[in-house]
Short mmCIF file of C-alpha atoms and ligand atoms in Angstrom, two decimals:
data_model
loop_
_atom_site.label_atom_id
_atom_site.label_comp_id
_atom_site.label_asym_id
_atom_site.label_seq_id
_atom_site.Cartn_x
_atom_site.Cartn_y
_atom_site.Cartn_z
CA MET A 1 9.31 -5.49 22.57
CA ILE A 2 7.71 -5.72 19.32
CA HIS A 3 5.69 -8.49 19.09
CA ILE A 4 3.42 -9.32 15.88
CA SER A 5 0.35 -11.66 16.35
CA ASP A 6 -1.97 -9.74 13.42
CA LYS A 7 -0.07 -9.72 10.31
CA ARG A 8 -2.16 -6.10 9.23
CA ASP A 9 -0.36 -4.71 12.33
CA CYS A 10 2.85 -5.08 10.51
CA CYS A 11 3.77 -3.12 7.28
CA GLY A 12 7.48 -4.45 6.83
CA CYS A 13 9.05 -0.86 6.97
CA GLY A 14 12.07 -2.26 8.77
CA ALA A 15 12.51 0.86 11.56
CA CYS A 16 12.20 -1.49 14.54
CA VAL A 17 15.16 -3.50 12.76
CA GLN A 18 17.17 -0.84 11.99
CA ARG A 19 16.64 1.04 15.71
CA CYS A 20 16.91 -1.60 18.07
CA PRO A 21 19.96 -1.30 19.43
CA ARG A 22 20.42 -4.55 20.39
CA GLN A 23 20.90 -5.66 16.64
CA CYS A 24 18.39 -8.77 17.73
CA ILE A 25 15.89 -8.48 15.45
CA ALA A 26 15.20 -9.90 11.75
CA LEU A 27 12.76 -10.33 9.36
CA ARG A 28 11.42 -13.03 8.05
CA GLU A 29 9.54 -14.03 5.24
CA ASP A 30 5.87 -15.63 6.13
CA ARG A 31 4.68 -18.35 3.59
CA GLU A 32 3.32 -15.25 1.16
CA GLY A 33 6.26 -14.08 1.02
CA PHE A 34 6.08 -10.97 3.01
CA LEU A 35 8.84 -10.16 5.91
CA TYR A 36 8.17 -9.83 9.61
CA PRO A 37 10.39 -8.73 12.59
CA CYS A 38 11.42 -11.31 14.48
CA VAL A 39 13.04 -10.49 18.06
CA ASN A 40 15.25 -13.06 19.45
CA PRO A 41 14.56 -12.81 23.62
CA GLU A 42 18.13 -13.73 24.62
CA GLU A 43 19.49 -10.48 23.13
CA CYS A 44 16.62 -7.97 24.18
CA VAL A 45 17.25 -5.91 27.17
CA GLY A 46 13.47 -4.72 26.43
CA CYS A 47 14.33 -1.04 26.02
CA GLY A 48 11.51 -0.66 24.06
CA LEU A 49 12.68 1.22 20.80
CA CYS A 50 11.30 -1.45 18.65
CA GLU A 51 8.07 0.11 19.48
CA ALA A 52 8.82 3.71 20.05
CA VAL A 53 9.40 3.28 15.77
CA CYS A 54 6.56 1.26 14.90
CA PRO A 55 4.94 3.66 12.77
CA LEU A 56 1.61 1.54 13.21
CA ALA A 57 2.45 1.22 17.21
CA GLY A 58 -0.56 3.85 18.00
CA PRO A 59 -2.83 6.20 16.44
CA ALA A 60 -1.78 8.74 13.51
CA GLU A 61 -2.71 12.16 12.88
CA LYS A 62 -3.79 13.19 9.95
CA GLU A 63 -3.19 16.39 7.89
CA LEU A 64 -4.97 17.11 4.90
CA PRO A 65 -3.10 18.29 1.76
CA LYS A 66 -2.96 22.22 1.97
CA GLU A 67 -3.41 22.02 -2.48
CA ALA A 68 -3.43 19.53 -5.32
CA LEU A 69 -2.29 19.88 -8.41
CA ALA A 70 -2.53 18.38 -12.36
CA VAL A 71 1.31 18.14 -13.85
CA LYS A 72 3.57 17.06 -16.78
CA ASN A 73 6.82 17.64 -17.11
CA ARG A 74 8.38 19.01 -19.49
CA ASP A 75 11.09 17.02 -20.85
CA ALA A 76 8.84 14.61 -22.89
CA GLY A 77 11.90 11.46 -22.85
CA GLU A 78 11.17 11.68 -18.34
CA ARG A 79 7.93 12.09 -18.59
CA MET A 80 7.68 8.82 -21.30
CA SER A 81 10.59 6.99 -19.10
CA SER A 82 7.98 7.64 -15.18
CA SER A 83 4.67 5.74 -14.42
CA SER A 84 2.76 9.94 -13.81
CA GLY A 85 3.96 13.23 -15.06
CA GLY A 86 7.45 12.40 -14.15
CA VAL A 87 7.74 14.66 -11.03
CA PHE A 88 9.94 12.06 -9.16
CA VAL A 89 12.47 12.13 -11.71
CA ALA A 90 12.50 16.18 -11.34
CA LEU A 91 12.78 16.48 -7.78
CA ALA A 92 15.52 14.46 -7.60
CA ARG A 93 17.46 16.30 -10.25
CA LYS A 94 17.08 19.35 -8.11
CA VAL A 95 18.25 17.35 -4.87
CA LEU A 96 21.57 16.08 -6.74
CA ALA A 97 22.42 19.85 -8.33
CA ARG A 98 22.43 20.07 -4.51
CA LYS A 99 25.02 18.05 -3.61
CA GLY A 100 21.81 16.14 -1.80
CA VAL A 101 20.76 12.37 -1.83
CA VAL A 102 18.29 10.46 -3.41
CA PHE A 103 16.65 7.44 -1.73
CA GLY A 104 13.83 5.32 -3.89
CA ALA A 105 13.34 1.86 -4.88
CA ALA A 106 14.67 0.19 -8.03
CA PHE A 107 15.72 -3.46 -9.19
CA ASP A 108 18.30 -5.59 -7.62
CA GLY A 109 20.65 -8.05 -10.08
CA LYS A 110 17.70 -10.87 -9.68
CA TRP A 111 14.63 -8.57 -10.26
CA GLU A 112 13.59 -8.24 -6.96
CA VAL A 113 12.44 -4.51 -5.79
CA ARG A 114 14.94 -3.10 -2.91
CA HIS A 115 15.14 0.34 -1.53
CA THR A 116 18.87 2.44 -2.49
CA HIS A 117 20.12 5.98 -2.27
CA ALA A 118 21.69 7.81 -5.38
CA GLU A 119 24.00 10.57 -5.75
CA THR A 120 24.20 10.97 -9.73
CA LEU A 121 21.47 11.31 -12.06
CA GLY A 122 22.23 7.94 -13.88
CA ASP A 123 21.91 5.82 -10.17
CA VAL A 124 18.54 7.48 -10.13
CA ARG A 125 17.35 5.98 -13.08
CA PRO A 126 16.84 2.68 -11.72
CA MET A 127 14.29 4.25 -9.09
CA MET A 128 11.98 6.16 -11.70
CA GLY A 129 8.84 3.98 -12.72
CA SER A 130 6.54 2.12 -10.55
CA LYS A 131 7.24 -1.04 -9.46
CA TYR A 132 4.30 -3.30 -8.05
CA VAL A 133 5.66 -5.32 -5.86
CA GLN A 134 6.93 -4.73 -1.84
CA SER A 135 10.17 -2.83 -1.91
CA ARG A 136 12.86 -3.87 0.67
CA MET A 137 13.87 -1.12 2.86
CA GLY A 138 17.30 -2.33 4.05
CA ASN A 139 19.36 -0.49 6.24
CA CYS A 140 18.49 2.83 4.13
CA TYR A 141 16.99 4.81 7.14
CA ARG A 142 20.13 4.82 9.25
CA GLU A 143 21.70 5.72 5.89
CA ALA A 144 19.52 8.78 5.06
CA GLU A 145 19.83 9.43 9.53
CA ARG A 146 23.85 9.66 8.81
CA PHE A 147 23.54 12.03 5.28
CA LEU A 148 21.06 14.23 7.50
CA GLU A 149 23.20 14.50 10.30
CA GLU A 150 26.00 15.14 8.48
CA GLY A 151 24.00 18.42 7.15
CA ARG A 152 23.47 17.17 3.08
CA GLU A 153 20.30 17.18 1.41
CA VAL A 154 17.87 14.39 1.08
CA LEU A 155 14.94 13.30 -0.98
CA PHE A 156 13.79 10.31 0.51
CA SER A 157 10.27 8.25 -1.63
CA GLY A 158 8.70 5.49 -0.63
CA CYS A 159 5.06 3.97 -0.26
CA PRO A 160 3.08 6.25 2.50
CA CYS A 161 4.29 3.42 5.46
CA GLN A 162 7.62 3.71 4.48
CA ILE A 163 8.28 7.18 5.02
CA ALA A 164 5.91 7.14 8.21
CA GLY A 165 8.38 4.61 9.31
CA LEU A 166 10.82 6.77 8.33
CA HIS A 167 10.13 9.73 10.73
CA LYS A 168 9.44 7.42 13.33
CA PHE A 169 12.85 6.16 13.48
CA LEU A 170 14.16 9.42 12.78
CA ARG A 171 12.17 11.11 15.97
CA ARG A 172 13.06 14.58 14.93
CA ASP A 173 12.27 16.89 12.42
CA TYR A 174 15.43 17.48 9.64
CA PRO A 175 14.86 20.92 7.62
CA ASN A 176 17.29 19.02 5.19
CA LEU A 177 14.86 15.99 4.18
CA LEU A 178 11.60 15.87 1.48
CA SER A 179 9.90 13.09 1.84
CA VAL A 180 8.03 12.17 -0.62
CA ASP A 181 4.89 9.32 -0.91
CA VAL A 182 3.09 7.33 -3.42
CA LEU A 183 -0.37 7.30 -3.48
CA CYS A 184 -0.77 4.11 -2.68
CA HIS A 185 -3.53 1.33 -3.16
CA GLY A 186 -1.01 -2.06 -2.08
CA VAL A 187 2.22 -3.57 -2.88
CA ALA A 188 2.03 -7.67 -4.15
CA SER A 189 4.23 -9.82 -2.97
CA PRO A 190 7.74 -10.72 -3.55
CA LYS A 191 7.47 -14.27 -3.31
CA VAL A 192 4.39 -14.17 -6.27
CA TRP A 193 6.44 -11.83 -8.37
CA ARG A 194 9.50 -14.02 -7.89
CA ARG A 195 7.54 -17.28 -8.75
CA TYR A 196 5.82 -15.73 -12.00
CA LEU A 197 9.64 -14.62 -13.24
CA ASP A 198 11.21 -18.28 -12.50
CA GLU A 199 7.57 -19.73 -14.17
CA ALA A 200 7.55 -17.16 -17.32
CA PHE A 201 10.89 -16.28 -18.17
CA ARG A 202 14.19 -18.26 -15.79
CA SER A 203 12.84 -21.32 -15.93
CA SER A 204 13.04 -21.64 -20.29
CA GLY A 205 16.48 -19.95 -20.10
CA ALA A 206 16.32 -16.34 -20.73
CA VAL A 207 18.12 -14.01 -18.99
CA ILE A 208 15.81 -10.92 -18.08
CA THR A 209 17.58 -7.09 -19.11
CA GLY A 210 15.21 -4.66 -18.29
CA ILE A 211 11.21 -4.49 -16.79
CA ASP A 212 8.93 -2.08 -16.84
CA PHE A 213 5.61 -2.33 -14.85
CA ARG A 214 4.29 1.12 -16.91
CA ASN A 215 4.95 0.98 -19.98
CA LYS A 216 3.07 3.96 -22.36
CA SER A 217 4.68 3.77 -25.48
CA MET A 218 2.97 0.33 -26.52
CA CYS A 219 -0.78 1.60 -26.11
CA GLY A 220 -0.13 4.72 -23.88
CA TRP A 221 -0.63 5.62 -20.51
CA LYS A 222 -4.05 4.46 -19.83
CA ASP A 223 -3.34 1.49 -21.22
CA PHE A 224 0.07 1.17 -19.57
CA SER A 225 1.63 -2.12 -20.26
CA LEU A 226 3.91 -4.68 -18.64
CA VAL A 227 7.09 -4.63 -20.46
CA VAL A 228 9.46 -7.56 -20.22
CA ARG A 229 13.48 -7.72 -22.45
CA GLY A 230 16.11 -9.80 -22.88
CA LYS A 231 17.43 -12.99 -24.15
CA TYR A 232 16.98 -16.39 -24.09
CA ASP A 233 20.58 -18.07 -23.77
CA THR A 234 19.85 -20.26 -27.20
CA GLU A 235 19.63 -16.83 -29.00
CA THR A 236 22.59 -14.84 -30.41
CA GLY A 237 22.91 -10.74 -30.96
CA GLY A 238 21.13 -8.35 -28.48
CA ASP A 239 18.20 -8.14 -26.06
CA ARG A 240 14.45 -8.16 -27.71
CA VAL A 241 11.24 -7.72 -26.45
CA LEU A 242 10.12 -11.13 -24.12
CA LEU A 243 6.81 -9.84 -23.29
CA SER A 244 4.33 -6.73 -23.91
CA ASP A 245 1.74 -7.47 -22.10
CA ARG A 246 -1.66 -4.69 -21.66
CA HIS A 247 -2.16 -4.59 -17.51
CA TYR A 248 -5.63 -6.68 -18.25
CA GLU A 249 -3.68 -9.59 -20.23
CA ASN A 250 -0.83 -10.07 -17.12
CA PRO A 251 -1.62 -12.56 -15.06
CA PHE A 252 0.69 -11.07 -12.14
CA LEU A 253 -0.95 -7.95 -12.62
CA ARG A 254 -4.33 -8.94 -12.72
CA GLY A 255 -3.53 -10.10 -9.58
CA PHE A 256 -1.92 -7.33 -8.51
CA LEU A 257 -5.03 -5.36 -9.91
CA SER A 258 -7.71 -7.78 -8.22
CA ASP A 259 -6.40 -7.67 -4.41
CA ILE A 260 -5.44 -10.87 -4.09
CA CYS A 261 -1.96 -10.63 -3.56
CA LEU A 262 -1.62 -7.42 -1.33
CA ARG A 263 0.42 -7.32 1.81
CA PRO A 264 -2.31 -7.98 4.76
CA SER A 265 -1.12 -4.45 6.21
CA CYS A 266 -2.93 -3.27 2.66
CA TYR A 267 -5.84 -4.45 3.27
CA ALA A 268 -6.04 -2.14 6.99
CA CYS A 269 -3.84 0.64 6.47
CA ARG A 270 -3.19 3.07 8.43
CA CYS A 271 -0.88 5.27 6.87
CA LYS A 272 -2.37 6.82 3.87
CA ASN A 273 -4.30 10.23 2.73
CA GLY A 274 -1.78 12.45 5.78
CA ALA A 275 -0.95 10.20 7.91
CA SER A 276 2.91 9.49 6.88
CA ARG A 277 3.51 13.21 7.38
CA SER A 278 5.30 13.12 3.92
CA ASP A 279 6.43 16.66 2.37
CA LEU A 280 4.68 15.22 -0.82
CA THR A 281 2.42 13.05 -2.91
CA LEU A 282 3.09 11.70 -5.70
CA GLY A 283 0.44 10.12 -7.99
CA ASP A 284 -1.62 9.42 -11.28
CA TYR A 285 -4.05 12.15 -11.75
CA TRP A 286 -6.84 9.36 -13.35
CA GLY A 287 -9.72 10.50 -14.43
CA VAL A 288 -7.96 13.41 -16.10
CA GLN A 289 -9.76 12.63 -19.75
CA THR A 290 -13.16 13.80 -17.86
CA LEU A 291 -12.00 16.38 -15.31
CA MET A 292 -9.74 17.67 -17.58
CA PRO A 293 -9.32 16.41 -21.30
CA ASP A 294 -7.62 19.56 -22.85
CA PHE A 295 -4.24 18.42 -20.52
CA ASP A 296 -4.62 15.48 -21.59
CA ASP A 297 -2.19 12.98 -24.24
CA ASP A 298 -2.33 9.74 -22.90
CA LYS A 299 1.48 10.70 -22.23
CA GLY A 300 1.31 10.68 -18.27
CA VAL A 301 -0.43 13.38 -16.08
CA GLY A 302 0.76 13.50 -12.42
CA LEU A 303 -1.49 14.32 -9.31
CA VAL A 304 0.86 15.62 -6.70
CA LEU A 305 -0.36 16.68 -3.25
CA VAL A 306 2.15 19.13 -1.13
CA ASN A 307 0.94 18.28 2.24
CA THR A 308 3.70 21.07 4.10
CA GLY A 309 5.58 24.39 3.45
CA LYS A 310 8.19 22.21 3.05
CA GLY A 311 7.13 20.49 0.29
CA LYS A 312 5.66 23.42 -1.23
CA ALA A 313 9.18 25.29 -1.29
CA ALA A 314 10.98 22.18 -3.00
CA TRP A 315 8.11 22.24 -5.65
CA GLY A 316 9.01 26.37 -6.90
CA GLY A 317 11.23 26.03 -9.86
CA LEU A 318 10.57 23.02 -10.73
CA ASP A 319 10.41 22.90 -15.34
CA MET A 320 6.65 21.55 -14.91
CA GLU A 321 3.09 22.29 -16.53
CA VAL A 322 0.81 23.04 -13.90
CA ARG A 323 -2.54 23.55 -13.57
CA PRO A 324 -4.85 23.16 -9.85
CA ALA A 325 -6.70 20.20 -9.87
CA ALA A 326 -10.05 19.41 -7.72
CA LEU A 327 -8.71 17.16 -4.70
CA GLU A 328 -12.32 15.57 -4.51
CA ALA A 329 -13.79 15.13 -8.03
CA ALA A 330 -9.36 13.14 -8.43
CA ALA A 331 -9.83 11.00 -5.65
CA ARG A 332 -13.20 9.52 -6.72
CA PHE A 333 -10.77 8.24 -9.90
CA ASN A 334 -8.19 7.00 -8.18
CA GLY A 335 -7.94 3.89 -6.29
CA GLY A 336 -4.86 5.43 -4.30
CA PHE A 337 -7.29 7.12 -2.13
CA LYS A 338 -9.26 4.72 -0.61
CA GLU A 339 -8.89 3.89 2.89
CA GLU A 340 -9.75 0.34 3.41
CA VAL A 341 -8.62 -2.03 -0.13
CA ARG A 342 -11.12 -5.29 0.60
CA PRO A 343 -8.84 -8.68 0.04
CA TYR A 344 -10.16 -10.51 -3.03
CA PRO A 345 -12.64 -13.50 -1.52
CA GLU A 346 -10.49 -15.54 -2.77
CA ARG A 347 -6.76 -14.41 -1.93
CA GLY A 348 -6.65 -17.54 1.26
CA ARG A 349 -7.80 -20.31 -1.89
CA PHE A 350 -4.81 -18.38 -4.12
CA PHE A 351 -1.87 -18.23 -1.79
CA ARG A 352 -3.16 -22.11 -1.26
CA MET A 353 -2.73 -22.96 -4.52
CA ALA A 354 0.69 -21.41 -5.36
CA GLY A 355 2.08 -23.06 -1.90
CA ALA A 356 1.10 -26.30 -3.14
CA GLY A 357 2.95 -25.29 -6.71
CA GLU A 358 0.34 -24.61 -8.77
CA SER A 359 1.98 -22.10 -11.32
CA VAL A 360 1.02 -18.18 -10.73
CA GLU A 361 -0.85 -18.04 -13.72
CA ALA A 362 -2.98 -20.82 -13.23
CA ALA A 363 -3.37 -19.77 -10.22
CA VAL A 364 -4.46 -16.11 -10.77
CA GLY A 365 -6.84 -17.87 -13.64
CA GLU A 366 -8.68 -20.03 -11.32
CA CYS A 367 -9.31 -17.83 -8.52
CA LEU A 368 -10.23 -14.94 -10.87
CA SER A 369 -12.83 -17.06 -13.51
CA VAL A 370 -15.33 -17.21 -10.55
CA SER A 371 -18.66 -17.84 -11.63
CA LEU A 372 -22.21 -15.79 -11.07
CA CYS A 373 -23.71 -17.44 -8.50
CA ARG A 374 -20.76 -17.95 -6.66
CA ARG A 375 -20.05 -13.36 -6.58
CA ILE A 376 -24.03 -13.25 -5.70
CA GLU A 377 -22.80 -15.55 -3.01
CA TRP A 378 -19.81 -13.54 -1.97
CA LYS A 379 -22.13 -10.28 -1.98
CA ALA A 380 -24.97 -11.74 0.41
CA ARG A 381 -22.59 -12.11 2.75
CA SER A 382 -21.05 -9.27 2.89
CA ILE A 383 -24.16 -7.25 3.09
CA ALA A 384 -24.76 -9.88 6.31
CA ALA A 385 -22.01 -9.02 7.95
CA TYR A 386 -22.07 -5.24 7.81
CA ILE A 387 -26.01 -5.26 8.48
CA VAL A 388 -24.23 -7.24 12.05
CA GLY A 389 -21.37 -4.88 11.86
CA LYS A 390 -19.05 -8.00 11.03
CA SER A 391 -16.16 -7.84 9.13
CA ARG A 392 -16.36 -10.76 7.10
CA TRP A 393 -13.18 -10.90 7.52
CA ASP A 394 -12.03 -12.76 10.22
CA LYS A 395 -9.37 -12.43 12.24
CA ARG A 396 -8.17 -16.26 11.90
CA LEU A 397 -7.09 -14.97 8.19
CA TRP A 398 -4.43 -12.93 9.40
CA ARG A 399 -2.79 -14.18 12.17
CA MET A 400 0.94 -14.61 12.25
CA ASP A 401 1.29 -18.43 14.24
CA ASN A 402 4.50 -19.87 13.05
CA ASP A 403 4.10 -18.66 9.74
CA ILE A 404 7.99 -17.65 9.47
CA GLN A 405 9.42 -19.47 6.16
CA GLY A 406 13.37 -18.20 7.03
CA GLU A 407 16.26 -15.30 6.49
CA GLY A 408 14.56 -12.19 4.21
C1 FAD B 501 2.62 -0.05 -5.20
C2 FAD B 501 2.05 0.98 -6.10
C3 FAD B 501 1.09 1.17 -5.78
C4 FAD B 501 0.58 2.81 -6.67
N1 FAD B 501 -0.87 2.85 -6.58
C5 FAD B 501 -1.27 3.75 -7.24
C6 FAD B 501 -2.70 4.53 -7.19
O1 FAD B 501 -3.80 3.68 -6.68
N2 FAD B 501 -3.21 5.55 -7.37
C7 FAD B 501 -1.70 6.42 -8.25
O2 FAD B 501 -2.21 7.21 -8.77
N3 FAD B 501 -1.09 6.49 -7.92
C8 FAD B 501 -0.29 4.79 -7.26
N4 FAD B 501 1.50 5.14 -7.15
C9 FAD B 501 2.09 5.76 -7.63
C10 FAD B 501 2.13 6.20 -9.47
O3 FAD B 501 2.03 5.37 -9.56
C11 FAD B 501 3.67 6.57 -9.39
O4 FAD B 501 4.66 5.78 -8.71
C12 FAD B 501 3.53 8.00 -8.89
O5 FAD B 501 2.52 8.57 -9.82
C13 FAD B 501 5.17 8.96 -9.63
O6 FAD B 501 5.09 9.07 -10.57
P1 FAD B 501 6.26 9.84 -11.11
O7 FAD B 501 6.30 9.77 -13.04
O8 FAD B 501 6.83 11.24 -10.61
O9 FAD B 501 7.63 9.48 -10.89
P2 FAD B 501 8.21 7.84 -10.93
O10 FAD B 501 9.18 7.65 -12.01
O11 FAD B 501 7.80 7.00 -12.17
O12 FAD B 501 8.01 7.42 -9.75
C14 FAD B 501 9.12 6.27 -9.21
C15 FAD B 501 8.71 6.49 -7.76
O13 FAD B 501 7.92 5.37 -7.23
C16 FAD B 501 8.75 5.00 -6.39
N5 FAD B 501 8.66 3.31 -5.92
C17 FAD B 501 8.99 2.51 -7.31
N6 FAD B 501 8.29 1.43 -7.14
C18 FAD B 501 8.24 1.50 -5.97
C19 FAD B 501 7.51 0.43 -4.73
N7 FAD B 501 7.86 -0.71 -4.89
N8 FAD B 501 7.80 0.90 -3.29
C20 FAD B 501 7.83 2.17 -2.53
N9 FAD B 501 7.93 2.65 -3.55
C21 FAD B 501 8.47 2.74 -5.15
C22 FAD B 501 10.41 5.29 -6.44
O14 FAD B 501 11.40 5.29 -5.33
C23 FAD B 501 10.32 6.46 -6.73
O15 FAD B 501 10.20 7.32 -6.11
C24 FAD B 501 1.35 4.02 -6.81
C25 FAD B 501 2.81 3.28 -6.97
C26 FAD B 501 4.03 1.90 -6.30
C27 FAD B 501 4.91 1.89 -6.28
S1 SF4 B 502 13.17 -3.71 23.02
FE1 SF4 B 502 14.56 -3.21 22.54
S2 SF4 B 502 16.76 -4.23 22.48
FE2 SF4 B 502 14.42 -5.82 22.65
S3 SF4 B 502 14.11 -6.01 20.69
FE3 SF4 B 502 13.40 -3.48 20.99
S4 SF4 B 502 14.36 -2.54 20.38
FE4 SF4 B 502 16.08 -4.27 20.39
S1 SF4 B 503 5.17 -2.51 11.42
FE1 SF4 B 503 7.66 -1.46 10.62
S2 SF4 B 503 8.55 -0.98 12.79
FE2 SF4 B 503 6.49 -1.72 13.22
S3 SF4 B 503 6.97 -3.66 13.33
FE3 SF4 B 503 6.65 -3.88 11.15
S4 SF4 B 503 8.27 -3.99 10.31
FE4 SF4 B 503 9.07 -3.20 12.78
S1 SF4 B 504 -1.58 -0.09 1.49
FE1 SF4 B 504 -0.65 1.11 2.86
S2 SF4 B 504 0.13 -0.41 4.18
FE2 SF4 B 504 0.25 -0.99 2.06
S3 SF4 B 504 2.10 -0.61 1.00
FE3 SF4 B 504 0.64 1.05 0.59
S4 SF4 B 504 0.92 2.53 2.47
FE4 SF4 B 504 2.02 0.84 2.93
#
């Protein structure tokens, strides 16, 4: 049966939970706000299925992409509502037109991020746009399996570890499955996100009606903004923009982009760069202004990696502007290709401050404003650790211990 002692060994995909025949595994939130499996040993029959479907148990074979493309959806509205080039919605349209089903991450009524499925374009729209918080899978693998067994086409999208989890869960190749992952630099803690929304909006009576992590209409695609819409309970009339922060101004995004509140498995990711077995990988074509300036209009250019023949076939017939891209050059500009994201050195302090009741804004502000002397000390320590061949992130930092808080 599954037992996690080092938090980097679990990405929270829930494949084990959904495959357990005794349903004796529950996902529970730890102090940082990430879900981990807990087995009820009384019910476990030792069948080993949970370990067999875990994407992080055992080595994964990596396959290099067959092709890299720079792309823009020709529908200007769809591209503006998407994070990058609007590829996901174009793929979804094609699958829906053939009576297929689309799985992806959307906000729920409390603005938490969950995986769900859609059978209409209207239900695909909430999946559009990146949400930089870990999404909860619920029963999506089981539901996808049911649709696949019924012979329906399924487009399943998510982070590479979620796609790796899907493939391990299914245990066989389905010709009617198209799996699509995103280039992934990491996911932030759902608890930190919840706290941020409470502190910044809900505690003062604001009702949120819309959130866009990657708004392009305020300051463009490269200088993207976090936009929150809603209204205060004292206000009459319709909703309005409550917040519009460029990514480097917003406390939540500053924390996320500094790697201070990522899931531990993101600091030792084993699912990226061809290990997830996805058919297509979608990302931002960062650096396009240098690599392909005449293609850049600051409204979003997507980078598509075609990983399999099925991915290539799915790509056909989409209404896209497409150019071949140089993978190595594109990877130099994009953090999503990095195998190892280093934890921000003050990560532990950040979670301790937040746990002690400090606001997300104050904890991010304090932990990110570090003196030059301290930065030099960090650098010296990591050089010393490199020389003696030891990670300065010692194992104690990731120990599971009795860190589980309650039902997720
Ligand atoms: C957490 C995260 C980190 C990322 N990091 C990078 C990066 O470092 N470099 C890079 O080039 N691109 C990164 N991306 C991908 C990029 O932001 C776009 O999602 C991608 O380029 C697809 O854009 P699109 O315009 O085609 O479609 P969009 O409509 O923007 O994409 C929506 C797709 O993203 C999925 N999605 C959204 N939020 C989540 C979530 N929380 N968990 C799982 N899936 C989600 C949806 O299911 C859907 O498939 C990241 C995305 C996410 C979600
Ligand atoms: S060994 Fe089998 S019964 Fe026990 S937790 Fe794992 S899947 Fe469930
Ligand atoms: S990675 Fe997924 S399958 Fe493996 S233990 Fe964690 S939740 Fe379970
Ligand atoms: S960095 Fe790796 S472990 Fe983290 S969310 Fe992305 S794919 Fe999953």
